[in-house]
GROMACS .gro file of C-alpha atoms in nm:
model
  361
    1UNK     CA    1   1.171   0.886   2.703
    2UNK     CA    2   0.838   0.849   2.518
    3UNK     CA    3   0.592   1.116   2.565
    4UNK     CA    4   0.201   1.095   2.500
    5UNK     CA    5   0.110   1.184   2.141
    6UNK     CA    6   0.003   1.547   2.060
    7UNK     CA    7  -0.338   1.535   1.900
    8UNK     CA    8  -0.357   1.777   1.610
    9UNK     CA    9  -0.688   1.949   1.533
   10UNK     CA   10  -0.621   2.067   1.178
   11UNK     CA   11  -0.845   2.360   1.144
   12UNK     CA   12  -1.172   2.171   1.169
   13UNK     CA   13  -1.008   1.828   1.117
   14UNK     CA   14  -0.798   1.868   0.798
   15UNK     CA   15  -0.995   2.146   0.626
   16UNK     CA   16  -0.890   2.233   0.278
   17UNK     CA   17  -0.666   2.540   0.257
   18UNK     CA   18  -0.816   2.850   0.099
   19UNK     CA   19  -0.823   2.832  -0.268
   20UNK     CA   20  -0.791   2.447  -0.274
   21UNK     CA   21  -1.046   2.223  -0.439
   22UNK     CA   22  -1.199   1.883  -0.368
   23UNK     CA   23  -1.232   1.757  -0.723
   24UNK     CA   24  -1.523   1.508  -0.822
   25UNK     CA   25  -1.461   1.397  -1.175
   26UNK     CA   26  -1.438   1.041  -1.277
   27UNK     CA   27  -1.564   1.061  -1.625
   28UNK     CA   28  -1.387   0.805  -1.868
   29UNK     CA   29  -1.099   0.973  -2.047
   30UNK     CA   30  -1.121   0.975  -2.432
   31UNK     CA   31  -0.968   0.685  -2.611
   32UNK     CA   32  -0.612   0.753  -2.731
   33UNK     CA   33  -0.570   0.766  -3.116
   34UNK     CA   34  -0.310   0.492  -3.109
   35UNK     CA   35  -0.461   0.144  -3.035
   36UNK     CA   36  -0.389   0.005  -2.698
   37UNK     CA   37  -0.249  -0.350  -2.664
   38UNK     CA   38  -0.513  -0.603  -2.588
   39UNK     CA   39  -0.461  -0.692  -2.223
   40UNK     CA   40  -0.423  -1.078  -2.274
   41UNK     CA   41  -0.200  -1.058  -2.575
   42UNK     CA   42   0.098  -0.949  -2.356
   43UNK     CA   43   0.343  -1.196  -2.228
   44UNK     CA   44   0.209  -1.409  -1.948
   45UNK     CA   45   0.485  -1.491  -1.688
   46UNK     CA   46   0.452  -1.819  -1.524
   47UNK     CA   47   0.522  -1.844  -1.154
   48UNK     CA   48   0.879  -1.982  -1.080
   49UNK     CA   49   0.780  -2.069  -0.727
   50UNK     CA   50   0.487  -2.124  -0.504
   51UNK     CA   51   0.452  -2.191  -0.140
   52UNK     CA   52   0.152  -2.245   0.077
   53UNK     CA   53   0.104  -2.024   0.388
   54UNK     CA   54   0.022  -2.265   0.682
   55UNK     CA   55  -0.170  -2.002   0.895
   56UNK     CA   56  -0.471  -1.788   0.830
   57UNK     CA   57  -0.526  -1.608   0.494
   58UNK     CA   58  -0.212  -1.431   0.355
   59UNK     CA   59  -0.264  -1.051   0.266
   60UNK     CA   60   0.060  -0.876   0.263
   61UNK     CA   61   0.441  -0.925   0.255
   62UNK     CA   62   0.779  -0.753   0.266
   63UNK     CA   63   1.120  -0.860   0.148
   64UNK     CA   64   1.444  -0.791   0.355
   65UNK     CA   65   1.765  -0.957   0.436
   66UNK     CA   66   1.708  -1.240   0.182
   67UNK     CA   67   1.373  -1.333   0.358
   68UNK     CA   68   1.008  -1.282   0.278
   69UNK     CA   69   0.776  -1.203   0.564
   70UNK     CA   70   0.415  -1.279   0.498
   71UNK     CA   71   0.132  -1.167   0.744
   72UNK     CA   72  -0.204  -1.357   0.747
   73UNK     CA   73  -0.535  -1.254   0.898
   74UNK     CA   74  -0.763  -1.493   1.086
   75UNK     CA   75  -1.026  -1.642   0.839
   76UNK     CA   76  -1.270  -1.944   0.867
   77UNK     CA   77  -1.139  -2.081   1.188
   78UNK     CA   78  -0.768  -2.050   1.088
   79UNK     CA   79  -0.565  -1.811   1.315
   80UNK     CA   80  -0.354  -1.575   1.145
   81UNK     CA   81   0.015  -1.528   1.193
   82UNK     CA   82   0.351  -1.423   1.045
   83UNK     CA   83   0.536  -1.659   0.815
   84UNK     CA   84   0.913  -1.631   0.732
   85UNK     CA   85   1.063  -1.770   0.417
   86UNK     CA   86   1.427  -1.784   0.312
   87UNK     CA   87   1.427  -1.645  -0.044
   88UNK     CA   88   1.800  -1.620  -0.097
   89UNK     CA   89   1.723  -1.856  -0.386
   90UNK     CA   90   1.396  -1.726  -0.508
   91UNK     CA   91   1.312  -2.031  -0.711
   92UNK     CA   92   1.317  -2.231  -0.404
   93UNK     CA   93   1.157  -2.039  -0.091
   94UNK     CA   94   1.206  -2.227   0.238
   95UNK     CA   95   0.974  -2.188   0.512
   96UNK     CA   96   1.169  -2.103   0.833
   97UNK     CA   97   0.923  -1.987   1.093
   98UNK     CA   98   0.564  -1.944   1.164
   99UNK     CA   99   0.421  -1.722   1.457
  100UNK     CA  100   0.063  -1.790   1.529
  101UNK     CA  101  -0.011  -1.737   1.896
  102UNK     CA  102  -0.270  -1.509   2.078
  103UNK     CA  103   0.014  -1.233   2.122
  104UNK     CA  104   0.133  -1.281   1.748
  105UNK     CA  105  -0.212  -1.307   1.577
  106UNK     CA  106  -0.132  -1.177   1.233
  107UNK     CA  107  -0.257  -0.859   1.087
  108UNK     CA  108  -0.352  -0.679   0.777
  109UNK     CA  109  -0.021  -0.503   0.658
  110UNK     CA  110   0.349  -0.486   0.730
  111UNK     CA  111   0.682  -0.317   0.654
  112UNK     CA  112   1.039  -0.379   0.739
  113UNK     CA  113   1.287  -0.103   0.820
  114UNK     CA  114   1.628  -0.212   0.909
  115UNK     CA  115   1.606  -0.482   1.176
  116UNK     CA  116   1.262  -0.367   1.275
  117UNK     CA  117   0.928  -0.515   1.139
  118UNK     CA  118   0.613  -0.311   1.188
  119UNK     CA  119   0.279  -0.508   1.152
  120UNK     CA  120  -0.075  -0.362   1.158
  121UNK     CA  121  -0.296  -0.540   1.397
  122UNK     CA  122  -0.642  -0.493   1.551
  123UNK     CA  123  -0.458  -0.427   1.878
  124UNK     CA  124  -0.234  -0.156   1.729
  125UNK     CA  125   0.097  -0.151   1.552
  126UNK     CA  126   0.323  -0.444   1.656
  127UNK     CA  127   0.708  -0.397   1.647
  128UNK     CA  128   0.917  -0.698   1.606
  129UNK     CA  129   1.291  -0.737   1.610
  130UNK     CA  130   1.424  -0.931   1.331
  131UNK     CA  131   1.801  -0.896   1.393
  132UNK     CA  132   1.787  -1.270   1.361
  133UNK     CA  133   1.585  -1.286   1.044
  134UNK     CA  134   1.423  -1.625   1.102
  135UNK     CA  135   1.338  -1.544   1.469
  136UNK     CA  136   1.104  -1.258   1.500
  137UNK     CA  137   1.065  -1.125   1.859
  138UNK     CA  138   0.774  -0.911   1.955
  139UNK     CA  139   0.909  -0.600   2.125
  140UNK     CA  140   0.598  -0.390   2.186
  141UNK     CA  141   0.261  -0.292   2.052
  142UNK     CA  142   0.201   0.067   1.987
  143UNK     CA  143  -0.173   0.172   2.067
  144UNK     CA  144  -0.356   0.332   1.789
  145UNK     CA  145  -0.710   0.344   1.925
  146UNK     CA  146  -1.021   0.129   1.960
  147UNK     CA  147  -1.008  -0.045   1.610
  148UNK     CA  148  -0.633  -0.103   1.612
  149UNK     CA  149  -0.410  -0.031   1.295
  150UNK     CA  150  -0.536  -0.104   0.938
  151UNK     CA  151  -0.190  -0.036   0.754
  152UNK     CA  152   0.158   0.086   0.823
  153UNK     CA  153   0.416   0.300   0.627
  154UNK     CA  154   0.775   0.350   0.739
  155UNK     CA  155   0.946   0.639   0.546
  156UNK     CA  156   1.207   0.908   0.616
  157UNK     CA  157   1.246   0.840   0.989
  158UNK     CA  158   0.884   0.813   1.068
  159UNK     CA  159   0.624   0.545   1.120
  160UNK     CA  160   0.285   0.619   1.005
  161UNK     CA  161   0.009   0.392   1.148
  162UNK     CA  162  -0.330   0.438   0.976
  163UNK     CA  163  -0.607   0.369   1.211
  164UNK     CA  164  -0.983   0.365   1.123
  165UNK     CA  165  -1.176   0.614   1.322
  166UNK     CA  166  -0.868   0.738   1.501
  167UNK     CA  167  -0.643   0.909   1.240
  168UNK     CA  168  -0.280   0.866   1.141
  169UNK     CA  169  -0.051   0.805   1.448
  170UNK     CA  170   0.298   0.925   1.379
  171UNK     CA  171   0.606   0.797   1.549
  172UNK     CA  172   0.975   0.906   1.525
  173UNK     CA  173   1.226   0.622   1.441
  174UNK     CA  174   1.561   0.728   1.559
  175UNK     CA  175   1.563   0.387   1.732
  176UNK     CA  176   1.355   0.178   1.498
  177UNK     CA  177   1.265  -0.064   1.778
  178UNK     CA  178   1.163   0.201   2.011
  179UNK     CA  179   0.927   0.439   1.817
  180UNK     CA  180   0.847   0.764   1.983
  181UNK     CA  181   0.494   0.892   1.972
  182UNK     CA  182   0.492   1.237   1.795
  183UNK     CA  183   0.125   1.318   1.696
  184UNK     CA  184  -0.196   1.204   1.557
  185UNK     CA  185  -0.304   1.360   1.235
  186UNK     CA  186  -0.674   1.383   1.180
  187UNK     CA  187  -0.808   1.309   0.834
  188UNK     CA  188  -1.094   1.528   0.664
  189UNK     CA  189  -1.421   1.521   0.871
  190UNK     CA  190  -1.588   1.285   0.611
  191UNK     CA  191  -1.315   1.022   0.672
  192UNK     CA  192  -1.448   0.951   1.019
  193UNK     CA  193  -1.702   0.728   0.876
  194UNK     CA  194  -1.471   0.554   0.634
  195UNK     CA  195  -1.105   0.542   0.746
  196UNK     CA  196  -0.748   0.562   0.592
  197UNK     CA  197  -0.688   0.269   0.368
  198UNK     CA  198  -0.331   0.342   0.244
  199UNK     CA  199  -0.076   0.618   0.214
  200UNK     CA  200   0.233   0.702   0.017
  201UNK     CA  201   0.504   0.950   0.094
  202UNK     CA  202   0.691   1.155  -0.165
  203UNK     CA  203   0.887   1.480  -0.097
  204UNK     CA  204   0.733   1.547   0.243
  205UNK     CA  205   0.383   1.506   0.117
  206UNK     CA  206   0.162   1.231   0.234
  207UNK     CA  207  -0.078   1.107  -0.034
  208UNK     CA  208  -0.369   0.947   0.172
  209UNK     CA  209  -0.637   0.699   0.000
  210UNK     CA  210  -0.943   0.702   0.234
  211UNK     CA  211  -1.255   0.507   0.203
  212UNK     CA  212  -1.490   0.795   0.199
  213UNK     CA  213  -1.276   1.116   0.188
  214UNK     CA  214  -1.111   1.015  -0.133
  215UNK     CA  215  -0.759   1.102  -0.238
  216UNK     CA  216  -0.599   1.362  -0.010
  217UNK     CA  217  -0.253   1.534  -0.034
  218UNK     CA  218  -0.125   1.649   0.298
  219UNK     CA  219   0.207   1.862   0.375
  220UNK     CA  220   0.378   1.682   0.661
  221UNK     CA  221   0.706   1.871   0.659
  222UNK     CA  222   0.606   2.020   1.002
  223UNK     CA  223   0.394   1.790   1.212
  224UNK     CA  224   0.300   2.084   1.429
  225UNK     CA  225   0.129   2.248   1.120
  226UNK     CA  226   0.013   1.967   0.898
  227UNK     CA  227  -0.176   2.104   0.598
  228UNK     CA  228  -0.432   1.951   0.366
  229UNK     CA  229  -0.321   2.085   0.019
  230UNK     CA  230  -0.581   1.929  -0.187
  231UNK     CA  231  -0.845   1.654  -0.216
  232UNK     CA  232  -0.979   1.439  -0.507
  233UNK     CA  233  -1.312   1.265  -0.471
  234UNK     CA  234  -1.359   1.041  -0.773
  235UNK     CA  235  -1.717   0.946  -0.689
  236UNK     CA  236  -1.985   1.033  -0.435
  237UNK     CA  237  -1.836   0.765  -0.222
  238UNK     CA  238  -1.482   0.895  -0.206
  239UNK     CA  239  -1.359   0.568  -0.313
  240UNK     CA  240  -0.978   0.604  -0.233
  241UNK     CA  241  -0.754   0.288  -0.186
  242UNK     CA  242  -0.411   0.277  -0.315
  243UNK     CA  243  -0.163   0.499  -0.491
  244UNK     CA  244   0.204   0.548  -0.620
  245UNK     CA  245   0.357   0.896  -0.698
  246UNK     CA  246   0.655   0.970  -0.937
  247UNK     CA  247   0.809   1.257  -1.131
  248UNK     CA  248   0.756   1.251  -1.512
  249UNK     CA  249   0.893   1.528  -1.730
  250UNK     CA  250   0.897   1.761  -1.416
  251UNK     CA  251   0.530   1.679  -1.328
  252UNK     CA  252   0.420   1.514  -1.017
  253UNK     CA  253   0.208   1.223  -1.134
  254UNK     CA  254  -0.011   1.001  -0.902
  255UNK     CA  255  -0.141   0.664  -1.017
  256UNK     CA  256  -0.448   0.620  -0.800
  257UNK     CA  257  -0.656   0.287  -0.776
  258UNK     CA  258  -1.011   0.230  -0.665
  259UNK     CA  259  -1.242  -0.063  -0.616
  260UNK     CA  260  -1.562   0.135  -0.718
  261UNK     CA  261  -1.736   0.190  -0.944
  262UNK     CA  262  -1.540   0.004  -1.204
  263UNK     CA  263  -1.185  -0.112  -1.121
  264UNK     CA  264  -0.919   0.115  -1.279
  265UNK     CA  265  -0.608   0.315  -1.235
  266UNK     CA  266  -0.657   0.677  -1.255
  267UNK     CA  267  -0.357   0.905  -1.371
  268UNK     CA  268  -0.375   1.227  -1.174
  269UNK     CA  269  -0.152   1.534  -1.218
  270UNK     CA  270  -0.075   1.635  -0.849
  271UNK     CA  271   0.179   1.889  -0.935
  272UNK     CA  272  -0.052   2.166  -0.788
  273UNK     CA  273  -0.236   1.968  -0.503
  274UNK     CA  274  -0.489   2.234  -0.478
  275UNK     CA  275  -0.613   2.166  -0.826
  276UNK     CA  276  -0.577   1.786  -0.896
  277UNK     CA  277  -0.646   1.704  -1.250
  278UNK     CA  278  -0.727   1.363  -1.406
  279UNK     CA  279  -0.508   1.306  -1.705
  280UNK     CA  280  -0.566   0.937  -1.800
  281UNK     CA  281  -0.658   0.593  -1.682
  282UNK     CA  282  -0.616   0.218  -1.738
  283UNK     CA  283  -0.932   0.021  -1.708
  284UNK     CA  284  -0.922  -0.333  -1.600
  285UNK     CA  285  -1.070  -0.580  -1.866
  286UNK     CA  286  -1.277  -0.753  -1.601
  287UNK     CA  287  -1.451  -0.694  -1.277
  288UNK     CA  288  -1.156  -0.765  -1.059
  289UNK     CA  289  -1.048  -0.558  -0.765
  290UNK     CA  290  -0.737  -0.360  -0.758
  291UNK     CA  291  -0.552  -0.418  -0.431
  292UNK     CA  292  -0.206  -0.291  -0.468
  293UNK     CA  293   0.006  -0.054  -0.679
  294UNK     CA  294   0.384  -0.034  -0.701
  295UNK     CA  295   0.598   0.200  -0.915
  296UNK     CA  296   0.953   0.094  -1.012
  297UNK     CA  297   1.088   0.347  -1.276
  298UNK     CA  298   0.846   0.364  -1.564
  299UNK     CA  299   0.682   0.019  -1.465
  300UNK     CA  300   0.368   0.018  -1.257
  301UNK     CA  301   0.278  -0.323  -1.102
  302UNK     CA  302  -0.098  -0.362  -1.035
  303UNK     CA  303  -0.217  -0.640  -0.812
  304UNK     CA  304  -0.568  -0.709  -0.915
  305UNK     CA  305  -0.706  -0.999  -0.733
  306UNK     CA  306  -0.869  -1.252  -0.971
  307UNK     CA  307  -0.696  -1.077  -1.255
  308UNK     CA  308  -0.333  -1.154  -1.116
  309UNK     CA  309  -0.082  -0.876  -1.170
  310UNK     CA  310  -0.078  -0.644  -1.464
  311UNK     CA  311   0.262  -0.475  -1.543
  312UNK     CA  312   0.207  -0.126  -1.717
  313UNK     CA  313   0.452   0.082  -1.901
  314UNK     CA  314   0.398   0.441  -1.779
  315UNK     CA  315   0.675   0.611  -1.950
  316UNK     CA  316   0.401   0.820  -2.116
  317UNK     CA  317   0.202   0.838  -1.794
  318UNK     CA  318  -0.125   0.965  -1.951
  319UNK     CA  319  -0.138   0.658  -2.171
  320UNK     CA  320  -0.054   0.350  -1.963
  321UNK     CA  321   0.021   0.041  -2.164
  322UNK     CA  322   0.017  -0.304  -2.034
  323UNK     CA  323   0.334  -0.501  -2.121
  324UNK     CA  324   0.306  -0.816  -1.917
  325UNK     CA  325   0.064  -1.004  -1.702
  326UNK     CA  326   0.142  -1.247  -1.431
  327UNK     CA  327  -0.091  -1.542  -1.400
  328UNK     CA  328  -0.029  -1.839  -1.185
  329UNK     CA  329  -0.236  -2.061  -1.384
  330UNK     CA  330  -0.597  -2.178  -1.403
  331UNK     CA  331  -0.640  -2.244  -1.033
  332UNK     CA  332  -0.828  -1.991  -0.812
  333UNK     CA  333  -0.628  -1.690  -0.734
  334UNK     CA  334  -0.655  -1.359  -0.552
  335UNK     CA  335  -0.344  -1.142  -0.593
  336UNK     CA  336  -0.331  -0.884  -0.318
  337UNK     CA  337   0.035  -0.824  -0.161
  338UNK     CA  338   0.301  -0.721  -0.397
  339UNK     CA  339   0.672  -0.643  -0.367
  340UNK     CA  340   0.949  -0.581  -0.624
  341UNK     CA  341   1.268  -0.553  -0.432
  342UNK     CA  342   1.513  -0.528  -0.723
  343UNK     CA  343   1.656  -0.880  -0.725
  344UNK     CA  344   1.494  -0.968  -1.062
  345UNK     CA  345   1.179  -1.111  -0.920
  346UNK     CA  346   0.823  -1.009  -0.838
  347UNK     CA  347   0.689  -1.141  -0.502
  348UNK     CA  348   0.308  -1.172  -0.476
  349UNK     CA  349   0.073  -1.277  -0.200
  350UNK     CA  350  -0.229  -1.470  -0.314
  351UNK     CA  351  -0.500  -1.516  -0.059
  352UNK     CA  352  -0.580  -1.869  -0.195
  353UNK     CA  353  -0.235  -1.987  -0.313
  354UNK     CA  354   0.005  -1.828  -0.091
  355UNK     CA  355   0.359  -1.687  -0.185
  356UNK     CA  356   0.420  -1.663  -0.554
  357UNK     CA  357   0.752  -1.563  -0.703
  358UNK     CA  358   0.776  -1.448  -1.080
  359UNK     CA  359   1.064  -1.327  -1.292
  360UNK     CA  360   1.053  -0.958  -1.314
  361UNK     CA  361   0.939  -0.865  -1.676
   0.00000   0.00000   0.00000
């Protein structure tokens, strides 16, 4: 039986452990001695499929059971919703279902786990049963505070719902369709004015990107004793938005993206979270906004709104090199959602154009 969440007060909400530091260093890294590849000289991969989204403005997607689930927010009088495409043949996506009703009014983020789909919504976290992939059934809505849920993350048997002004609501997923409340993790004090934007789980550490608190590393092994291990503030505004973490030559490396002051990807050594060090960067050639990062092996995929998708080789992580860019053509575009499920294709949600499918470079 579900129990009310236990609210954790983390030593004056998520206070840094003794000896840990909150870095504030965003100076440009020196240019490498070897020349970098000019961004637009790399191969441009055309979209192999494009499909309009009939509801709202599309912002995120996930791929599961041969289907693409695309969530849209309400914009300019167009009610948001959830659209389901059959992508068993990626070159020919087929729209199967669209949900757009007051009780299914879209959201800002989604993730599929087994036969459950979790959707971030202004009313909380929606839980859908997708046992029948083309017939999502709303099972319940998990309350997450006054402003609802901004983004969701399902990993290692837990569901993390990031809620501005409320913290991170954690549920246990023994039964994915019946999440059990465990606790609410409060982010650092300065986060109360911003809010958690995105999160990434790697080896029992939660890497939190917060609009004002910056980039925070928390140990979530024991939810009764969550510890803030370190914090990185790249500017006076905090400026944390998205990240991905991997292990390179024994070191834990985080690729962290921000919207301000100039859009770029930072390369952070987070092996010792109490002393996070910036090791490199990849700066965007234009004033686009980075909206998503996805690490697959030694390839980092960057969704950069008007600049489409950039694919970086990060085998030498301190010196990211662009190897491909995905442009849909000369029409207006705004790449924001991104998935690389391993079927040889890259799936992108473009707010202006809808669902785009590319061959994986």
